[in-house]
PDB file of C-alpha atoms in Angstrom:
ATOM      1  CA  ARG K   1      92.581  56.670 191.359  1.00  0.00           C
ATOM      2  CA  SER K   2      88.981  55.481 191.736  1.00  0.00           C
ATOM      3  CA  GLY K   3      86.504  57.758 192.198  1.00  0.00           C
ATOM      4  CA  GLU K   4      88.329  60.205 191.033  1.00  0.00           C
ATOM      5  CA  VAL K   5      86.344  63.751 189.698  1.00  0.00           C
ATOM      6  CA  PHE K   6      87.497  65.738 186.825  1.00  0.00           C
ATOM      7  CA  ALA K   7      86.716  69.986 187.074  1.00  0.00           C
ATOM      8  CA  ALA K   8      87.850  70.461 183.158  1.00  0.00           C
ATOM      9  CA  GLN K   9      88.845  68.614 179.553  1.00  0.00           C
ATOM     10  CA  TRP K  10      91.694  71.079 178.815  1.00  0.00           C
ATOM     11  CA  ILE K  11      92.530  70.883 174.978  1.00  0.00           C
ATOM     12  CA  GLY K  12      95.856  72.368 174.182  1.00  0.00           C
ATOM     13  CA  SER K  13      99.357  71.450 175.901  1.00  0.00           C
ATOM     14  CA  LEU K  14     100.700  71.887 178.890  1.00  0.00           C
ATOM     15  CA  GLU K  15     102.787  74.844 178.402  1.00  0.00           C
ATOM     16  CA  GLN K  16      99.775  77.084 177.940  1.00  0.00           C
ATOM     17  CA  LEU K  17      98.335  75.658 180.734  1.00  0.00           C
ATOM     18  CA  GLU K  18     100.673  75.696 182.903  1.00  0.00           C
ATOM     19  CA  SER K  19     101.346  79.349 182.070  1.00  0.00           C
ATOM     20  CA  THR K  20      97.745  79.942 182.568  1.00  0.00           C
ATOM     21  CA  LEU K  21      97.574  78.203 186.435  1.00  0.00           C
ATOM     22  CA  SER K  22     100.797  79.936 187.665  1.00  0.00           C
ATOM     23  CA  GLY K  23      98.757  83.395 188.666  1.00  0.00           C
ATOM     24  CA  GLU K  24      97.502  83.229 191.773  1.00  0.00           C
ATOM     25  CA  GLY K  25      99.984  81.917 193.427  1.00  0.00           C
ATOM     26  CA  ARG K  26      99.460  78.394 192.376  1.00  0.00           C
ATOM     27  CA  LYS K  27     103.513  76.499 191.979  1.00  0.00           C
ATOM     28  CA  ALA K  28     103.815  73.615 189.538  1.00  0.00           C
ATOM     29  CA  GLN K  29     105.505  71.220 191.460  1.00  0.00           C
ATOM     30  CA  PRO K  30     108.149  68.581 190.317  1.00  0.00           C
ATOM     31  CA  VAL K  31     107.523  65.273 188.428  1.00  0.00           C
ATOM     32  CA  TRP K  32     107.376  63.713 192.038  1.00  0.00           C
ATOM     33  CA  ARG K  33     110.333  61.142 192.024  1.00  0.00           C
ATOM     34  CA  TRP K  34     111.011  57.944 194.923  1.00  0.00           C
ATOM     35  CA  GLN K  35     112.883  60.122 197.183  1.00  0.00           C
ATOM     36  CA  ASP K  36     110.545  62.553 197.742  1.00  0.00           C
ATOM     37  CA  ALA K  37     108.908  59.874 199.835  1.00  0.00           C
ATOM     38  CA  PHE K  38     111.717  60.404 202.986  1.00  0.00           C
ATOM     39  CA  SER K  39     109.866  63.894 203.073  1.00  0.00           C
ATOM     40  CA  TYR K  40     106.634  61.914 204.671  1.00  0.00           C
ATOM     41  CA  LEU K  41     108.369  60.616 207.528  1.00  0.00           C
ATOM     42  CA  ASP K  42     108.828  63.894 209.427  1.00  0.00           C
ATOM     43  CA  THR K  43     105.657  63.653 211.083  1.00  0.00           C
ATOM     44  CA  LYS K  44     106.097  66.861 212.248  1.00  0.00           C
ATOM     45  CA  ALA K  45     106.748  68.350 209.064  1.00  0.00           C
ATOM     46  CA  PRO K  46     104.261  71.301 207.756  1.00  0.00           C
ATOM     47  CA  LEU K  47     102.419  70.831 204.684  1.00  0.00           C
ATOM     48  CA  ASP K  48     104.445  73.362 202.373  1.00  0.00           C
ATOM     49  CA  ARG K  49     107.728  70.871 202.486  1.00  0.00           C
ATOM     50  CA  LEU K  50     105.275  67.536 201.819  1.00  0.00           C
ATOM     51  CA  PRO K  51     104.910  67.459 198.421  1.00  0.00           C
ATOM     52  CA  PRO K  52     101.533  66.801 197.376  1.00  0.00           C
ATOM     53  CA  ARG K  53     101.298  63.326 197.012  1.00  0.00           C
ATOM     54  CA  PRO K  54     101.037  61.096 193.630  1.00  0.00           C
ATOM     55  CA  VAL K  55      97.863  60.105 191.865  1.00  0.00           C
ATOM     56  CA  LEU K  56      97.490  57.875 189.148  1.00  0.00           C
ATOM     57  CA  HIS K  57      94.425  58.147 186.844  1.00  0.00           C
ATOM     58  CA  GLN K  58      93.812  55.199 184.807  1.00  0.00           C
ATOM     59  CA  GLY K  59      97.591  54.014 186.211  1.00  0.00           C
ATOM     60  CA  LEU K  60      99.006  57.077 184.434  1.00  0.00           C
ATOM     61  CA  LYS K  61     100.878  59.701 187.101  1.00  0.00           C
ATOM     62  CA  ALA K  62      99.745  63.359 186.146  1.00  0.00           C
ATOM     63  CA  LYS K  63     102.015  65.265 183.131  1.00  0.00           C
ATOM     64  CA  LEU K  64     101.587  68.373 185.858  1.00  0.00           C
ATOM     65  CA  THR K  65     100.394  68.909 189.054  1.00  0.00           C
ATOM     66  CA  MET K  66     100.613  72.725 190.584  1.00  0.00           C
ATOM     67  CA  ALA K  67      99.711  73.678 193.994  1.00  0.00           C
ATOM     68  CA  ARG K  68      99.106  77.065 196.174  1.00  0.00           C
ATOM     69  CA  ASP K  69      97.839  77.096 199.474  1.00  0.00           C
ATOM     70  CA  GLU K  70      94.100  77.848 200.395  1.00  0.00           C
ATOM     71  CA  ALA K  71      93.405  81.979 201.482  1.00  0.00           C
ATOM     72  CA  GLY K  72      92.267  82.072 204.850  1.00  0.00           C
ATOM     73  CA  LYS K  73      92.790  78.293 205.562  1.00  0.00           C
ATOM     74  CA  ALA K  74      95.460  76.715 208.168  1.00  0.00           C
ATOM     75  CA  ASN K  75      97.333  74.337 207.012  1.00  0.00           C
ATOM     76  CA  ARG K  76      95.841  73.159 203.694  1.00  0.00           C
ATOM     77  CA  ARG K  77      95.545  73.736 199.903  1.00  0.00           C
ATOM     78  CA  LEU K  78      94.130  73.115 196.091  1.00  0.00           C
ATOM     79  CA  VAL K  79      96.274  71.163 193.613  1.00  0.00           C
ATOM     80  CA  LEU K  80      95.341  71.099 190.470  1.00  0.00           C
ATOM     81  CA  ARG K  81      96.302  68.276 188.808  1.00  0.00           C
ATOM     82  CA  ALA K  82      96.428  67.525 185.152  1.00  0.00           C
ATOM     83  CA  PHE K  83      95.846  63.184 183.659  1.00  0.00           C
ATOM     84  CA  LYS K  84      96.748  62.607 179.639  1.00  0.00           C
ATOM     85  CA  ALA K  85      93.719  61.729 178.157  1.00  0.00           C
ATOM     86  CA  HIS K  86      94.467  58.748 175.820  1.00  0.00           C
ATOM     87  CA  VAL K  87      92.507  61.223 173.241  1.00  0.00           C
ATOM     88  CA  ASP K  88      94.415  64.252 170.970  1.00  0.00           C
ATOM     89  CA  VAL K  89      91.345  66.478 169.047  1.00  0.00           C
ATOM     90  CA  THR K  90      92.241  66.940 165.293  1.00  0.00           C
ATOM     91  CA  ALA K  91      90.916  70.284 163.095  1.00  0.00           C
ATOM     92  CA  GLU K  92      92.392  71.994 160.649  1.00  0.00           C
ATOM     93  CA  GLY K  93      94.439  69.793 160.171  1.00  0.00           C
ATOM     94  CA  LYS K  94      96.142  70.775 163.486  1.00  0.00           C
ATOM     95  CA  SER K  95      96.101  67.653 166.654  1.00  0.00           C
ATOM     96  CA  ALA K  96      96.188  68.408 169.852  1.00  0.00           C
ATOM     97  CA  HIS K  97      95.865  66.713 173.642  1.00  0.00           C
ATOM     98  CA  VAL K  98      92.967  66.006 175.458  1.00  0.00           C
ATOM     99  CA  TYR K  99      94.290  66.625 179.649  1.00  0.00           C
ATOM    100  CA  LEU K 100      91.678  65.834 182.521  1.00  0.00           C
ATOM    101  CA  ILE K 101      91.917  68.417 185.234  1.00  0.00           C
ATOM    102  CA  SER K 102      91.014  67.641 188.974  1.00  0.00           C
ATOM    103  CA  ILE K 103      90.779  69.541 192.048  1.00  0.00           C
ATOM    104  CA  THR K 104      91.393  68.503 195.413  1.00  0.00           C
ATOM    105  CA  GLU K 105      92.684  69.464 198.784  1.00  0.00           C
ATOM    106  CA  GLU K 106      95.176  68.269 200.597  1.00  0.00           C
ATOM    107  CA  VAL K 107      95.652  68.943 204.845  1.00  0.00           C
ATOM    108  CA  PRO K 108      97.746  67.329 207.377  1.00  0.00           C
ATOM    109  CA  SER K 109      97.936  63.910 207.976  1.00  0.00           C
ATOM    110  CA  SER K 110     100.059  61.873 210.465  1.00  0.00           C
ATOM    111  CA  ARG K 111      99.797  58.148 210.570  1.00  0.00           C
ATOM    112  CA  PHE K 112     100.550  55.536 213.737  1.00  0.00           C
ATOM    113  CA  LYS K 113     103.052  58.447 214.564  1.00  0.00           C
ATOM    114  CA  LEU K 114     105.015  56.703 211.944  1.00  0.00           C
ATOM    115  CA  TYR K 115     104.913  58.365 208.197  1.00  0.00           C
ATOM    116  CA  ALA K 116     103.218  61.884 207.310  1.00  0.00           C
ATOM    117  CA  ILE K 117     101.162  61.928 203.931  1.00  0.00           C
ATOM    118  CA  PRO K 118      98.944  64.787 203.573  1.00  0.00           C
ATOM    119  CA  ALA K 119      95.322  63.827 203.020  1.00  0.00           C
ATOM    120  CA  THR K 120      93.218  64.637 199.605  1.00  0.00           C
ATOM    121  CA  LEU K 121      89.996  65.836 200.049  1.00  0.00           C
ATOM    122  CA  THR K 122      87.421  66.761 197.891  1.00  0.00           C
ATOM    123  CA  ALA K 123      88.146  70.300 197.273  1.00  0.00           C
ATOM    124  CA  ASP K 124      84.906  72.880 197.750  1.00  0.00           C
ATOM    125  CA  SER K 125      83.264  74.573 195.586  1.00  0.00           C
ATOM    126  CA  GLU K 126      83.798  77.833 195.753  1.00  0.00           C
ATOM    127  CA  SER K 127      87.741  76.752 195.374  1.00  0.00           C
ATOM    128  CA  TRP K 128      86.986  74.710 192.170  1.00  0.00           C
ATOM    129  CA  THR K 129      85.011  77.168 190.851  1.00  0.00           C
ATOM    130  CA  THR K 130      87.016  79.798 191.053  1.00  0.00           C
ATOM    131  CA  ALA K 131      89.811  77.567 189.199  1.00  0.00           C
ATOM    132  CA  LEU K 132      87.657  76.838 186.644  1.00  0.00           C
ATOM    133  CA  ALA K 133      87.339  80.744 186.020  1.00  0.00           C
ATOM    134  CA  ASP K 134      91.107  81.188 185.837  1.00  0.00           C
ATOM    135  CA  LEU K 135      90.671  78.859 183.060  1.00  0.00           C
ATOM    136  CA  ALA K 136      88.220  80.027 181.584  1.00  0.00           C
ATOM    137  CA  ALA K 137      89.122  84.348 181.831  1.00  0.00           C
ATOM    138  CA  THR K 138      92.781  83.238 179.531  1.00  0.00           C
ATOM    139  CA  PRO K 139      93.043  85.369 176.659  1.00  0.00           C
ATOM    140  CA  GLY K 140      93.579  82.380 174.515  1.00  0.00           C
ATOM    141  CA  VAL K 141      91.217  80.644 176.034  1.00  0.00           C
ATOM    142  CA  MET K 142      87.702  79.166 174.663  1.00  0.00           C
ATOM    143  CA  VAL K 143      84.818  77.858 176.570  1.00  0.00           C
ATOM    144  CA  LEU K 144      83.662  74.670 174.147  1.00  0.00           C
ATOM    145  CA  ALA K 145      80.495  73.076 176.849  1.00  0.00           C
ATOM    146  CA  GLU K 146      80.380  73.404 180.584  1.00  0.00           C
ATOM    147  CA  THR K 147      77.301  71.934 183.367  1.00  0.00           C
ATOM    148  CA  LYS K 148      75.399  73.918 184.737  1.00  0.00           C
ATOM    149  CA  ASP K 149      75.629  71.866 188.199  1.00  0.00           C
ATOM    150  CA  PRO K 150      76.664  74.833 190.342  1.00  0.00           C
ATOM    151  CA  GLN K 151      78.226  72.106 193.465  1.00  0.00           C
ATOM    152  CA  LYS K 152      80.692  70.735 190.676  1.00  0.00           C
ATOM    153  CA  PRO K 153      80.314  72.329 187.629  1.00  0.00           C
ATOM    154  CA  LEU K 154      82.642  71.074 184.158  1.00  0.00           C
ATOM    155  CA  LYS K 155      83.749  72.861 180.925  1.00  0.00           C
ATOM    156  CA  VAL K 156      85.943  71.636 178.559  1.00  0.00           C
ATOM    157  CA  LEU K 157      88.554  74.992 177.716  1.00  0.00           C
ATOM    158  CA  LEU K 158      90.612  74.685 174.432  1.00  0.00           C
ATOM    159  CA  ALA K 159      93.049  76.805 174.522  1.00  0.00           C
ATOM    160  CA  LYS K 160      93.888  78.159 170.284  1.00  0.00           C
ATOM    161  CA  PRO K 161      97.648  78.118 169.793  1.00  0.00           C
TER     162      PRO K 161
END
Protein backbone atom coordinates (compact mmCIF):
# COMPACT_ATOMS: atom_id res chain seq x y z
CA ARG A 1 0.00 0.00 0.00
CA SER A 2 1.38 3.37 -0.91
CA GLY A 3 2.53 5.45 2.04
CA GLU A 4 2.77 2.53 4.47
CA VAL A 5 4.64 3.67 7.56
CA PHE A 6 6.90 1.13 9.19
CA ALA A 7 7.72 1.19 12.90
CA ALA A 8 10.52 -1.36 12.96
CA GLN A 9 12.78 -3.63 11.02
CA TRP A 10 12.98 -7.08 12.55
CA ILE A 11 16.03 -9.23 11.84
CA GLY A 12 15.16 -12.78 12.84
CA SER A 13 12.53 -15.44 12.31
CA LEU A 14 8.77 -15.05 12.14
CA GLU A 15 8.44 -17.57 14.97
CA GLN A 16 10.56 -15.36 17.22
CA LEU A 17 8.53 -12.31 16.25
CA GLU A 18 5.21 -14.05 16.89
CA SER A 19 6.28 -15.34 20.30
CA THR A 20 7.60 -11.87 21.20
CA LEU A 21 4.32 -10.19 20.22
CA SER A 22 1.99 -12.84 21.67
CA GLY A 23 1.78 -11.19 25.08
CA GLU A 24 -0.42 -8.26 26.00
CA GLY A 25 -3.52 -9.77 24.36
CA ARG A 26 -2.16 -9.84 20.81
CA LYS A 27 -3.33 -12.77 18.72
CA ALA A 28 -1.92 -14.06 15.46
CA GLN A 29 -4.50 -13.85 12.70
CA PRO A 30 -5.00 -16.67 10.21
CA VAL A 31 -3.69 -16.11 6.72
CA TRP A 32 -6.33 -14.16 4.82
CA ARG A 33 -8.30 -16.18 2.24
CA TRP A 34 -10.80 -14.94 -0.31
CA GLN A 35 -13.57 -16.70 1.67
CA ASP A 36 -12.90 -14.26 4.53
CA ALA A 37 -14.44 -11.53 2.38
CA PHE A 38 -17.89 -12.98 3.14
CA SER A 39 -17.66 -11.73 6.73
CA TYR A 40 -17.45 -8.16 5.36
CA LEU A 41 -20.98 -8.52 3.92
CA ASP A 42 -22.53 -8.26 7.39
CA THR A 43 -22.74 -4.48 7.86
CA LYS A 44 -23.71 -4.91 11.53
CA ALA A 45 -20.83 -7.24 12.41
CA PRO A 46 -18.78 -6.07 15.40
CA LEU A 47 -15.09 -5.46 14.76
CA ASP A 48 -14.03 -8.61 16.60
CA ARG A 49 -15.94 -10.74 14.03
CA LEU A 50 -14.24 -9.06 11.06
CA PRO A 51 -10.74 -10.17 10.10
CA PRO A 52 -8.12 -7.45 9.74
CA ARG A 53 -8.22 -6.22 6.18
CA PRO A 54 -5.56 -7.61 3.88
CA VAL A 55 -2.77 -5.16 3.10
CA LEU A 56 -0.02 -5.46 0.51
CA HIS A 57 3.46 -3.98 0.50
CA GLN A 58 5.12 -3.93 -2.92
CA GLY A 59 2.59 -6.54 -4.04
CA LEU A 60 3.32 -8.94 -1.17
CA LYS A 61 0.95 -10.02 1.62
CA ALA A 62 1.99 -9.71 5.24
CA LYS A 63 3.76 -12.84 6.47
CA LEU A 64 2.38 -12.28 9.97
CA THR A 65 -0.62 -10.26 11.16
CA MET A 66 -1.37 -9.82 14.87
CA ALA A 67 -4.23 -7.88 16.41
CA ARG A 68 -5.54 -6.86 19.82
CA ASP A 69 -8.36 -4.68 21.07
CA GLU A 70 -7.26 -1.20 22.08
CA ALA A 71 -7.54 -0.79 25.86
CA GLY A 72 -9.97 1.96 26.77
CA LYS A 73 -10.98 2.60 23.15
CA ALA A 74 -14.29 1.11 22.08
CA ASN A 75 -14.42 -0.52 18.65
CA ARG A 76 -10.71 -0.11 17.89
CA ARG A 77 -7.98 -2.65 17.43
CA LEU A 78 -4.26 -2.36 16.99
CA VAL A 79 -2.89 -4.38 14.05
CA LEU A 80 0.77 -5.24 13.57
CA ARG A 81 1.87 -6.66 10.24
CA ALA A 82 5.25 -8.07 9.25
CA PHE A 83 6.25 -7.92 5.58
CA LYS A 84 9.32 -9.80 4.35
CA ALA A 85 11.86 -7.42 2.86
CA HIS A 86 13.82 -8.35 -0.24
CA VAL A 87 17.07 -8.53 1.74
CA ASP A 88 18.69 -10.86 4.22
CA VAL A 89 21.39 -10.02 6.75
CA THR A 90 24.43 -12.26 7.07
CA ALA A 91 26.88 -12.10 9.97
CA GLU A 92 29.33 -14.66 11.31
CA GLY A 93 28.20 -17.16 8.69
CA LYS A 94 24.54 -16.98 9.72
CA SER A 95 21.77 -15.48 7.63
CA ALA A 96 18.49 -13.96 8.81
CA HIS A 97 15.48 -12.47 7.04
CA VAL A 98 14.52 -8.82 7.49
CA TYR A 99 10.85 -8.04 8.14
CA LEU A 100 9.25 -4.59 8.01
CA ILE A 101 6.70 -4.06 10.79
CA SER A 102 3.75 -1.71 10.40
CA ILE A 103 1.45 -0.66 13.23
CA THR A 104 -2.05 0.59 12.41
CA GLU A 105 -5.44 0.94 14.09
CA GLU A 106 -8.65 -0.40 12.61
CA VAL A 107 -12.17 0.83 13.29
CA PRO A 108 -15.51 -0.45 11.98
CA SER A 109 -16.61 1.12 8.73
CA SER A 110 -19.75 0.37 6.75
CA ARG A 111 -19.83 1.64 3.20
CA PHE A 112 -23.11 2.26 1.39
CA LYS A 113 -24.77 -0.21 3.82
CA LEU A 114 -23.48 -2.98 1.51
CA TYR A 115 -20.31 -4.13 3.22
CA ALA A 116 -18.25 -3.50 6.33
CA ILE A 117 -14.49 -3.43 5.83
CA PRO A 118 -12.52 -2.05 8.78
CA ALA A 119 -11.03 1.37 8.08
CA THR A 120 -7.28 1.63 8.66
CA LEU A 121 -5.93 4.58 10.63
CA THR A 122 -2.43 5.58 11.62
CA ALA A 123 -1.77 4.27 15.13
CA ASP A 124 -1.43 6.95 17.78
CA SER A 125 2.02 7.61 19.22
CA GLU A 126 1.20 5.89 22.53
CA SER A 127 0.21 2.60 20.83
CA TRP A 128 3.22 2.89 18.52
CA THR A 129 5.66 3.49 21.39
CA THR A 130 4.18 0.70 23.54
CA ALA A 131 4.45 -1.88 20.74
CA LEU A 132 8.07 -0.93 20.07
CA ALA A 133 8.91 -1.03 23.77
CA ASP A 134 7.40 -4.53 24.03
CA LEU A 135 9.59 -5.70 21.16
CA ALA A 136 12.76 -4.05 22.47
CA ALA A 137 12.27 -5.34 26.04
CA THR A 138 12.15 -8.98 24.98
CA PRO A 139 15.07 -11.08 26.24
CA GLY A 140 17.36 -11.96 23.36
CA VAL A 141 16.35 -8.91 21.29
CA MET A 142 18.93 -6.21 20.65
CA VAL A 143 18.19 -2.68 19.41
CA LEU A 144 20.74 -2.03 16.66
CA ALA A 145 19.56 1.48 15.76
CA GLU A 146 16.70 3.86 16.49
CA THR A 147 15.46 7.31 15.62
CA LYS A 148 14.72 9.95 18.22
CA ASP A 149 11.44 11.18 16.72
CA PRO A 150 9.06 11.30 19.71
CA GLN A 151 5.98 11.11 17.46
CA LYS A 152 6.96 8.08 15.38
CA PRO A 153 10.13 6.36 16.57
CA LEU A 154 11.70 3.67 14.40
CA LYS A 155 13.82 0.79 15.67
CA VAL A 156 16.01 -1.80 14.00
CA LEU A 157 15.79 -4.95 16.14
CA LEU A 158 17.92 -8.09 16.05
CA ALA A 159 16.54 -11.32 17.51
CA LYS A 160 19.38 -13.56 18.62
CA PRO A 161 18.85 -17.18 17.54
